[in-house]
PDB file of C-alpha atoms in Angstrom:
ATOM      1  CA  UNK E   1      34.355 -55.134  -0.416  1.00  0.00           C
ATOM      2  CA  UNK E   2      31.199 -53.277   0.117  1.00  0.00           C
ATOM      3  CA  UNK E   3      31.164 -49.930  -2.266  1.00  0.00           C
ATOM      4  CA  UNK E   4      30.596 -46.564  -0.894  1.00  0.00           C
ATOM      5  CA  UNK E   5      26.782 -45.289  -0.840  1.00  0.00           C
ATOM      6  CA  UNK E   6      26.538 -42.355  -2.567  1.00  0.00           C
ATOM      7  CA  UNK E   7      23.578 -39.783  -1.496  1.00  0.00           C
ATOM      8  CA  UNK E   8      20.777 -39.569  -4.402  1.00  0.00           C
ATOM      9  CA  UNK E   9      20.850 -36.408  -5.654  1.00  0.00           C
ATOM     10  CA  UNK E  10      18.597 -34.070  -4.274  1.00  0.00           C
ATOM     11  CA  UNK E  11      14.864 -34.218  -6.334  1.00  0.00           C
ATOM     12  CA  UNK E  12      14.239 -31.162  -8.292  1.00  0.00           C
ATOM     13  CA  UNK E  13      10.895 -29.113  -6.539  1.00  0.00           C
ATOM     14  CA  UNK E  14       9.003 -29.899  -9.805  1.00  0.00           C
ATOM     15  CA  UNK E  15       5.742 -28.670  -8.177  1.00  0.00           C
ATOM     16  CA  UNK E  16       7.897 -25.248  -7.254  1.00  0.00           C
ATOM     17  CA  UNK E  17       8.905 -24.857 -11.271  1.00  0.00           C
ATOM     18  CA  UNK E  18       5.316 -25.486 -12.547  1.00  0.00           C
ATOM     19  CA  UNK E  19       3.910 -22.303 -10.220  1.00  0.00           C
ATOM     20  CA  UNK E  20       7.152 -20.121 -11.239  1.00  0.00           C
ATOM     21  CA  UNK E  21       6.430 -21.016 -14.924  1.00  0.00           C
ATOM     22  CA  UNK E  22       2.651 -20.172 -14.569  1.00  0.00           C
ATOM     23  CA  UNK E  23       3.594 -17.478 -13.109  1.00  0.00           C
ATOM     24  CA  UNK E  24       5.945 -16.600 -15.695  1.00  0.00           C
ATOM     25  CA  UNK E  25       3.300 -16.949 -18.316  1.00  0.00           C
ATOM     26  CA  UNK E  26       0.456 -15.066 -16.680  1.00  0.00           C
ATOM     27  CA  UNK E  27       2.947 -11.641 -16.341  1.00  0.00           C
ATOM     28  CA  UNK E  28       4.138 -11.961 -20.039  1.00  0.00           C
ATOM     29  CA  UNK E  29       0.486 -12.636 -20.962  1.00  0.00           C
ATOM     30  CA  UNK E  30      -0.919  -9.292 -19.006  1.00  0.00           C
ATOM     31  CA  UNK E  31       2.372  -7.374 -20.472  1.00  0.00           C
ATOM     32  CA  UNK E  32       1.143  -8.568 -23.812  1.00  0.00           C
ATOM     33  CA  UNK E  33      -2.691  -7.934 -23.537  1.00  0.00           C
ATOM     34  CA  UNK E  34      -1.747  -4.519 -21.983  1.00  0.00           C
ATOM     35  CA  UNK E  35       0.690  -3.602 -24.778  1.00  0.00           C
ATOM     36  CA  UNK E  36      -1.768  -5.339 -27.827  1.00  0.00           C
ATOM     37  CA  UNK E  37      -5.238  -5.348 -26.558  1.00  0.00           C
ATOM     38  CA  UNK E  38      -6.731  -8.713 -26.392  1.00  0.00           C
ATOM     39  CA  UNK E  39      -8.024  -9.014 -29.686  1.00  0.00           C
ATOM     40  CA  UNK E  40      -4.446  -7.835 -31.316  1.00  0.00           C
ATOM     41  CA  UNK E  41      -2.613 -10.868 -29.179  1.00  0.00           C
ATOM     42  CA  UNK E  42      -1.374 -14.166 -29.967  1.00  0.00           C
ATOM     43  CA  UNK E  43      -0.523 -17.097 -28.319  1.00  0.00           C
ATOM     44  CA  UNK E  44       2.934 -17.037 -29.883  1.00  0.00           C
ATOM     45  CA  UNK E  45       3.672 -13.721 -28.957  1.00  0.00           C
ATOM     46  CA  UNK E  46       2.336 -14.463 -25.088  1.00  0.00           C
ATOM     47  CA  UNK E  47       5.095 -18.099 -25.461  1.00  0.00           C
ATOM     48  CA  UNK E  48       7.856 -15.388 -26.479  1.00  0.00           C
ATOM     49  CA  UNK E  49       7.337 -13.115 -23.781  1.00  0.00           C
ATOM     50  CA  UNK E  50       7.435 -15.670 -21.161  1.00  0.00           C
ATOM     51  CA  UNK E  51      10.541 -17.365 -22.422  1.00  0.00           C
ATOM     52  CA  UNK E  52       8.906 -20.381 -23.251  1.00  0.00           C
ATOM     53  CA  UNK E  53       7.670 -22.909 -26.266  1.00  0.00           C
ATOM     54  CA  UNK E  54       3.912 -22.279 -27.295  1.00  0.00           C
ATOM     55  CA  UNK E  55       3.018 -26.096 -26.197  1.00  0.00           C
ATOM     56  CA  UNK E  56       4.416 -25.301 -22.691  1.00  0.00           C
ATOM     57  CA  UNK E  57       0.992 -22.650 -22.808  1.00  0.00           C
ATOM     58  CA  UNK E  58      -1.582 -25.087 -23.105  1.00  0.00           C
ATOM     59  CA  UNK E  59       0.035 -27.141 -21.102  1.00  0.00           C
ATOM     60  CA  UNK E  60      -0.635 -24.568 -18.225  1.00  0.00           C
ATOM     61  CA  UNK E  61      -3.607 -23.134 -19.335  1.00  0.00           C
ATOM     62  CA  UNK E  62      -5.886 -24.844 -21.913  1.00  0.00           C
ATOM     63  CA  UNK E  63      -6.567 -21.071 -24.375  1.00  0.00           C
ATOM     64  CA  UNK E  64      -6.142 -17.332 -25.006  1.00  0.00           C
ATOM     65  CA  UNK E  65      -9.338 -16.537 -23.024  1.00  0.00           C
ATOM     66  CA  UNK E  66      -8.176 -18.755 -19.654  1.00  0.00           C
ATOM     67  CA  UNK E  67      -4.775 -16.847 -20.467  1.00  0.00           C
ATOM     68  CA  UNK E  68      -6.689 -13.455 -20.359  1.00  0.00           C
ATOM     69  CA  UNK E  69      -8.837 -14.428 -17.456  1.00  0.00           C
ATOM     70  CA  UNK E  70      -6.329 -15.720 -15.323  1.00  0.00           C
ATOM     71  CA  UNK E  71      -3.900 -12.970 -16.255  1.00  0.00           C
ATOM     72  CA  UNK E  72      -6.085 -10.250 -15.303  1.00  0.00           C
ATOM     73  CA  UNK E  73      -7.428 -12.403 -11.616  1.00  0.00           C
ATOM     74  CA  UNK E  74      -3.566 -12.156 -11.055  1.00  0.00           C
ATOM     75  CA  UNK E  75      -3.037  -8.649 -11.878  1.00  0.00           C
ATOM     76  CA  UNK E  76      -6.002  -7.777  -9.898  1.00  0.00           C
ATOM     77  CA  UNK E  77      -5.197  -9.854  -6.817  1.00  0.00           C
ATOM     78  CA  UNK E  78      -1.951  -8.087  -6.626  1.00  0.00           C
ATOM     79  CA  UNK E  79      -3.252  -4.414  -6.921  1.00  0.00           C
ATOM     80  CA  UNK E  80      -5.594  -5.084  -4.412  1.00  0.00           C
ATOM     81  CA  UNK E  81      -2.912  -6.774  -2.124  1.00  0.00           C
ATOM     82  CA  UNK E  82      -1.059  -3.410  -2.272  1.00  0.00           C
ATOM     83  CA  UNK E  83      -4.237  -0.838  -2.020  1.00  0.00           C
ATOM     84  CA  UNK E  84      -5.176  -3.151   1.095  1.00  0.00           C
ATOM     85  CA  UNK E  85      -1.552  -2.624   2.867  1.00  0.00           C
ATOM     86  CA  UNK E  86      -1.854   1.169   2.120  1.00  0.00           C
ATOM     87  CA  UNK E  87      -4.836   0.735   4.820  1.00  0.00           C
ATOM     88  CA  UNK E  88      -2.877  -0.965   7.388  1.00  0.00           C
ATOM     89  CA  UNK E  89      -1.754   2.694   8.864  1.00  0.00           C
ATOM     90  CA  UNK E  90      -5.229   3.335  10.112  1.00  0.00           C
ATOM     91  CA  UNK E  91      -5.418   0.147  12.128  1.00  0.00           C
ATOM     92  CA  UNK E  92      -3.864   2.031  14.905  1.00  0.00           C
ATOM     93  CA  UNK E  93      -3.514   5.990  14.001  1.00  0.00           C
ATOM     94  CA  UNK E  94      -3.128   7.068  17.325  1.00  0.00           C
ATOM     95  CA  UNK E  95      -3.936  10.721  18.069  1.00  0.00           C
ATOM     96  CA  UNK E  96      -3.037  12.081  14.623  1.00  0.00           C
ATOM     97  CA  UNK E  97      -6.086  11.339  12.480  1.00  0.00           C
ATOM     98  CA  UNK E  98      -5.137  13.789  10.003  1.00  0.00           C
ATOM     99  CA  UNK E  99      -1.522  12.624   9.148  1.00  0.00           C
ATOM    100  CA  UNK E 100      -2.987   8.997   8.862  1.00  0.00           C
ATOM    101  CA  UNK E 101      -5.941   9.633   6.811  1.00  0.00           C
ATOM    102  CA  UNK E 102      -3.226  11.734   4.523  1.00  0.00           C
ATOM    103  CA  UNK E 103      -0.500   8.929   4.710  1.00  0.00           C
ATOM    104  CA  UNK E 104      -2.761   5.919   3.729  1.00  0.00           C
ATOM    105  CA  UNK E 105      -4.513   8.435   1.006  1.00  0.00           C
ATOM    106  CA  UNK E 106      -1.123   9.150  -0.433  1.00  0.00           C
ATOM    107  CA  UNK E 107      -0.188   5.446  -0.163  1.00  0.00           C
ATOM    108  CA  UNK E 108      -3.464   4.356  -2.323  1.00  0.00           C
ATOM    109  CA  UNK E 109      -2.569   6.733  -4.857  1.00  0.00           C
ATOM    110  CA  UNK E 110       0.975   5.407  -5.326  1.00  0.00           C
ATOM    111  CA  UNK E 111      -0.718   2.157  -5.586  1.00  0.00           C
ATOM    112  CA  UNK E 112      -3.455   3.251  -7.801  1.00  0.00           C
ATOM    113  CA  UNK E 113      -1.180   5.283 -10.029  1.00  0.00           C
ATOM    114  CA  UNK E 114       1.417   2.577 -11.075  1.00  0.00           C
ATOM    115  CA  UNK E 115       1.770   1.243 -14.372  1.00  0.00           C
ATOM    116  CA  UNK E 116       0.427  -2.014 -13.829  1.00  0.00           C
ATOM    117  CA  UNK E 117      -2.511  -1.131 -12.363  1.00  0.00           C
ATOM    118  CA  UNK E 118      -3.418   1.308 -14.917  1.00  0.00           C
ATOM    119  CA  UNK E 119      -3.215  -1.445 -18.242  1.00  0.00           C
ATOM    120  CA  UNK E 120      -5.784  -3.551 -15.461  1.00  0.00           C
ATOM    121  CA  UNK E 121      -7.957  -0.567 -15.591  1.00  0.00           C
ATOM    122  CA  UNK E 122      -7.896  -0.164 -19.122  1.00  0.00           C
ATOM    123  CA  UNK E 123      -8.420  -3.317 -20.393  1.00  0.00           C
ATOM    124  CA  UNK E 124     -11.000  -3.940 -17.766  1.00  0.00           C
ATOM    125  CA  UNK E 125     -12.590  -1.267 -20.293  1.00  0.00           C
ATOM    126  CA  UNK E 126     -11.854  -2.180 -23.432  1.00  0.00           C
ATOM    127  CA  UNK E 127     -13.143  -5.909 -22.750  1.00  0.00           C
ATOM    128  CA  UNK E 128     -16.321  -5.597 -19.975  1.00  0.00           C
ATOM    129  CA  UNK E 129     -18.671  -6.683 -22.619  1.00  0.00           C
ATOM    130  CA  UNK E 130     -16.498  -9.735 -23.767  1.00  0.00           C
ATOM    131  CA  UNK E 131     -15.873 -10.867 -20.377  1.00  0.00           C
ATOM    132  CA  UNK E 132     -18.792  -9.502 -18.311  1.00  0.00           C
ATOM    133  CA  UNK E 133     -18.463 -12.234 -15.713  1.00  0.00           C
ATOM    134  CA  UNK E 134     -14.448 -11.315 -14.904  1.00  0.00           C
ATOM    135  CA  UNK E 135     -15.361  -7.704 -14.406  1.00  0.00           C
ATOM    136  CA  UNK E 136     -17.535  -8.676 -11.815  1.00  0.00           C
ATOM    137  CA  UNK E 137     -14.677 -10.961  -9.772  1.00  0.00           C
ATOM    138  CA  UNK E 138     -12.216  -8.193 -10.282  1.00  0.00           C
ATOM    139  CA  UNK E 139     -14.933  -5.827  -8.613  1.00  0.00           C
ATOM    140  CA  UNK E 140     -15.580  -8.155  -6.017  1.00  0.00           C
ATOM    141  CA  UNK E 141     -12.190  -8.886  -5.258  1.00  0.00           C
ATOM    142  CA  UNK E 142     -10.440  -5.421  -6.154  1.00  0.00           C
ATOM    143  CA  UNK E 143     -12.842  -2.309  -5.564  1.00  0.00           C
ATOM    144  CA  UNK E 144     -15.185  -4.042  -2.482  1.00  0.00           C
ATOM    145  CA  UNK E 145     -12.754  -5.256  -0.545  1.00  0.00           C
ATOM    146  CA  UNK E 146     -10.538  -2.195  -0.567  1.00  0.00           C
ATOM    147  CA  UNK E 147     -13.910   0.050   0.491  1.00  0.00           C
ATOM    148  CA  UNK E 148     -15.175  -2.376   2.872  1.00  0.00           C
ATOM    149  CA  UNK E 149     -11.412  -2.821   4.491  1.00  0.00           C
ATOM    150  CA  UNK E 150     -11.522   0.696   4.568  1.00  0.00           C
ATOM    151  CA  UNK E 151     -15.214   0.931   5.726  1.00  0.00           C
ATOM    152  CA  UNK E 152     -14.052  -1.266   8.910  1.00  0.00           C
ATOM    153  CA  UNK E 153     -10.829   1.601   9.808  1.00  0.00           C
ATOM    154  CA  UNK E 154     -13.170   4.245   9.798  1.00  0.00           C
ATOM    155  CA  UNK E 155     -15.772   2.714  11.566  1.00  0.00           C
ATOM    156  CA  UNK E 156     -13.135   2.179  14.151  1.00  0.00           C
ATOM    157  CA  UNK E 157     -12.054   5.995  14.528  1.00  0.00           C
ATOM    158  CA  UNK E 158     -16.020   6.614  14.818  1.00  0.00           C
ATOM    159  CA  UNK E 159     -15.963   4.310  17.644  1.00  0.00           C
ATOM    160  CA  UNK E 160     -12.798   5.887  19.323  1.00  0.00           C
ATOM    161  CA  UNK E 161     -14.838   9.326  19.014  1.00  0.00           C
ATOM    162  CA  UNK E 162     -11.890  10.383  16.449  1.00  0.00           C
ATOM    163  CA  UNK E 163     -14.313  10.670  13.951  1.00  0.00           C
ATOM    164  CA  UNK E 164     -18.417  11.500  13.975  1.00  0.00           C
ATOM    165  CA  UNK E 165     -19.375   9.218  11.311  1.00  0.00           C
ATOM    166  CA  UNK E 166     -23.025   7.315  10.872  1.00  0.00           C
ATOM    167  CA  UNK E 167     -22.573   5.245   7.639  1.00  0.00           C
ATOM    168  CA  UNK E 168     -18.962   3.871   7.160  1.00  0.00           C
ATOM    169  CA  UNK E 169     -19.538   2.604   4.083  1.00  0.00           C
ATOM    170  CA  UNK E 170     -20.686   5.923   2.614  1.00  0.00           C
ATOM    171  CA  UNK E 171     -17.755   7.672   4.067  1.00  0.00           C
ATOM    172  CA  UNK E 172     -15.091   5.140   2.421  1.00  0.00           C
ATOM    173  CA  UNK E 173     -17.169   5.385  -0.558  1.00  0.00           C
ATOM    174  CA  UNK E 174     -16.323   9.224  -0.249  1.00  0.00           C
ATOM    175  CA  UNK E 175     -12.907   9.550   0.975  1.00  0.00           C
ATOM    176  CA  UNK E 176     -11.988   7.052  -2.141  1.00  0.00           C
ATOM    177  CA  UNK E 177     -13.902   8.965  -4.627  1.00  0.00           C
ATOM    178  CA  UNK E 178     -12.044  12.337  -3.694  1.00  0.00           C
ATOM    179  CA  UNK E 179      -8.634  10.996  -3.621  1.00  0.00           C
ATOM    180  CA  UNK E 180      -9.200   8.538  -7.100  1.00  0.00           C
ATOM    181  CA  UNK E 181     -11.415  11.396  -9.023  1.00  0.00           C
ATOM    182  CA  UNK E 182      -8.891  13.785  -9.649  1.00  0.00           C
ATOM    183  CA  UNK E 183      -6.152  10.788 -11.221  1.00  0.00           C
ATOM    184  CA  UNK E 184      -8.007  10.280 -14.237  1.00  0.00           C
ATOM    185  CA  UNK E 185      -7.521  14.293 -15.436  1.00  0.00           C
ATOM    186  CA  UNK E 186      -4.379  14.641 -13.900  1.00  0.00           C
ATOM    187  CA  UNK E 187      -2.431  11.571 -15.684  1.00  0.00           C
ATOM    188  CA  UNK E 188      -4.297  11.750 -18.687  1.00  0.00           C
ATOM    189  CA  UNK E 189      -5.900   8.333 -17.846  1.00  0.00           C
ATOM    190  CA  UNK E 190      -2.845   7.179 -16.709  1.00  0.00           C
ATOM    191  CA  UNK E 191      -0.589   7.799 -20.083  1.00  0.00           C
ATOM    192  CA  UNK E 192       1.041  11.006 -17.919  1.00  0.00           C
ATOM    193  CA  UNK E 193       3.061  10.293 -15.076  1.00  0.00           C
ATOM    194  CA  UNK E 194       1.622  12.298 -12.062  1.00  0.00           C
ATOM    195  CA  UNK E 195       4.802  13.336  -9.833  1.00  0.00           C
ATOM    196  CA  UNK E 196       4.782  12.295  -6.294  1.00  0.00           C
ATOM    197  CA  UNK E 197       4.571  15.711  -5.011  1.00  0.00           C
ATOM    198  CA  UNK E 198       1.423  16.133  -6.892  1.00  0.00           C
ATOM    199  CA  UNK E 199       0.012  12.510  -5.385  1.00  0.00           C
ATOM    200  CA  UNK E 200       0.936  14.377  -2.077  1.00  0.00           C
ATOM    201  CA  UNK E 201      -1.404  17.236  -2.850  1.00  0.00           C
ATOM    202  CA  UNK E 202      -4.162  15.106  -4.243  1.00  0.00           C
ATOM    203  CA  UNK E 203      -4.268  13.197  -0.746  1.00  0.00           C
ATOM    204  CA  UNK E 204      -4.200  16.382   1.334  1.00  0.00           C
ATOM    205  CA  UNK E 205      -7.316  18.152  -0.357  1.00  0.00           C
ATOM    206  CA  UNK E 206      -9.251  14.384  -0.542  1.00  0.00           C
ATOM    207  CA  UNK E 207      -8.365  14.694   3.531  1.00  0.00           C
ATOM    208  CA  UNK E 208      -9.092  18.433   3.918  1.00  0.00           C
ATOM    209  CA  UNK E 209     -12.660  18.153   2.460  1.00  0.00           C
ATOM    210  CA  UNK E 210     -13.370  14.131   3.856  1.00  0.00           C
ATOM    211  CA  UNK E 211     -12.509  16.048   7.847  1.00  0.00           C
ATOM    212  CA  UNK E 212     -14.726  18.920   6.907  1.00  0.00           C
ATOM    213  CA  UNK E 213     -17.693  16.631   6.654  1.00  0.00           C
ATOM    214  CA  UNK E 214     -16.814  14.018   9.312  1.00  0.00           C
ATOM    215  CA  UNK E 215     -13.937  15.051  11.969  1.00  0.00           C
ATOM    216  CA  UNK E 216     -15.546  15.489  15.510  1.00  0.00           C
ATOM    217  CA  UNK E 217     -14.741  19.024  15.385  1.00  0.00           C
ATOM    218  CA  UNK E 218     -14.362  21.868  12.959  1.00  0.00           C
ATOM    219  CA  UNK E 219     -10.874  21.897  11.479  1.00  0.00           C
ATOM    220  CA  UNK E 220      -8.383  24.872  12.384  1.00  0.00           C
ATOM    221  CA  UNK E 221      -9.505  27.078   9.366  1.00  0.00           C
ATOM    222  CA  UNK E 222     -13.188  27.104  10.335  1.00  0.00           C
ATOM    223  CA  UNK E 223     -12.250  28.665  13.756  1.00  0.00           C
ATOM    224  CA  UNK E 224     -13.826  32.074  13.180  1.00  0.00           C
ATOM    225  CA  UNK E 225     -11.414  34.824  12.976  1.00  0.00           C
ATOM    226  CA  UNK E 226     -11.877  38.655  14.867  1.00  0.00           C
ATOM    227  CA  UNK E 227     -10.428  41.543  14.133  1.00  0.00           C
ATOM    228  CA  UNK E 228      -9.515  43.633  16.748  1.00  0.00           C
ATOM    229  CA  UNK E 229      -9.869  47.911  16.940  1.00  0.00           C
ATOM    230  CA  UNK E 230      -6.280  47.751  16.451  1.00  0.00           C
ATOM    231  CA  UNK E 231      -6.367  45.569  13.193  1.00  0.00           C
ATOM    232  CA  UNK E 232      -5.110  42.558  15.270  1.00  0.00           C
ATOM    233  CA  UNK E 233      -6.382  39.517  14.368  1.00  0.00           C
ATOM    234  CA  UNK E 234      -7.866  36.791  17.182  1.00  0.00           C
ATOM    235  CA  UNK E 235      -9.986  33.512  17.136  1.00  0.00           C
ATOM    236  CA  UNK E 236     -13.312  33.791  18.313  1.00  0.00           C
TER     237      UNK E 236
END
């Protein structure tokens, strides 16, 4: 009597499980160089975080400065991922310059604002002379491609005669430094919480003063103003 074939049981995505659990250990070990600094952190302490034994680290990653390193590359990969989709609403404005230019500026601020992204910020400061060569990748990576992404939209308005523009890259330069100045003061470098309505009124002024220098005419306010002989007012 031939005996029933049973199906083998279906194979475990081993590969899958090792990138989740790298995962896993890179996010506890950025929560734990964020919260500790890296010279305060462990190894241990990174292995508790993550759920895991302190072997199953150097398995994955062979120290506490590939754990840093990595960590931070991942961080920074995913704060850029999120500045870079806060650009995708100037890929095709249409005619209302001004409401995308203040959309995508209040968009980078939410991104720039969040908690994650500050601790990147700040330990990108605390340890630029112990890892010189990282703060370079994450500048590379992060900051360049964000103002050359953004560098490309404008160039693209200038080209649709939406906006008078010779040097793109000076003007994303610009545009970022007046929407990203103000956040240090405002959230007490990013220990205060700045309100959404706030981020709304950062992103207006950045686009009031970035269309004052580069929109293909002058805005509404610089129409000149008369005064009539009976005290009514018209535009010139």
């Amino acid at each position: 009597m031939t005996e029933p074939r049973t199906s083998p049981a279906p194979r475990r995505d081993t590969s899958r499980g090792r990138i989740d659990k790298r995962r896993a250990i890179l996010d506890a070990a950025f929560r734990v160089f964020a919260r500790e600094g890296y010279g305060q952190s462990c190894v241990q302490e990174i292995a508790a975080e993550a759920g895991v034994a302190k072997p199953t680290i150097y398995n994955h990653l062979r120290d506490k400065e590939s754990l840093f390193r990595e960590s931070m590359e991942t961080v920074a990969a995913r704060t850029v991922a999120h500045h870079l989709a806060a650009l995708e609403g100037l890929r095709e404005p249409g005619d209302g310059v001004r409401a995308a230019l203040e959309l995508t500026g209040h968009r980078l601020l939410r991104s720039h604002s969040t908690e994650e992204s500050w601790a990147l910020r700040r330990l990108m400061h605390a340890e630029a002379t112990r890892f010189p060569e990282l703060l370079d990748v994450v500048q590379r990576e992060g900051a360049q491609r964000v103002k050359d992404t953004l560098a490309d939209r404008l160039a693209r308005l200038t080209l649709s005669a939406r906006l008078r523009n010779r040097d793109p890259d000076l003007a994303a330069e610009q545009f970022l430094a007046l929407l990203l100045g103000p956040m240090e003061m405002r959230s007490r470098l990013g220990t205060r919480r700045v309100p959404d309505g706030e981020l709304r009124t950062v992103a207006r002024a950045a686009v009031d003063t970035f269309l004052h220098a580069y929109a293909t005419r002058p805005p509404a306010d610089d129409v000149a103003v008369t005064i009539g002989a009976d005290g009514s007012a018209g535009r010139a």
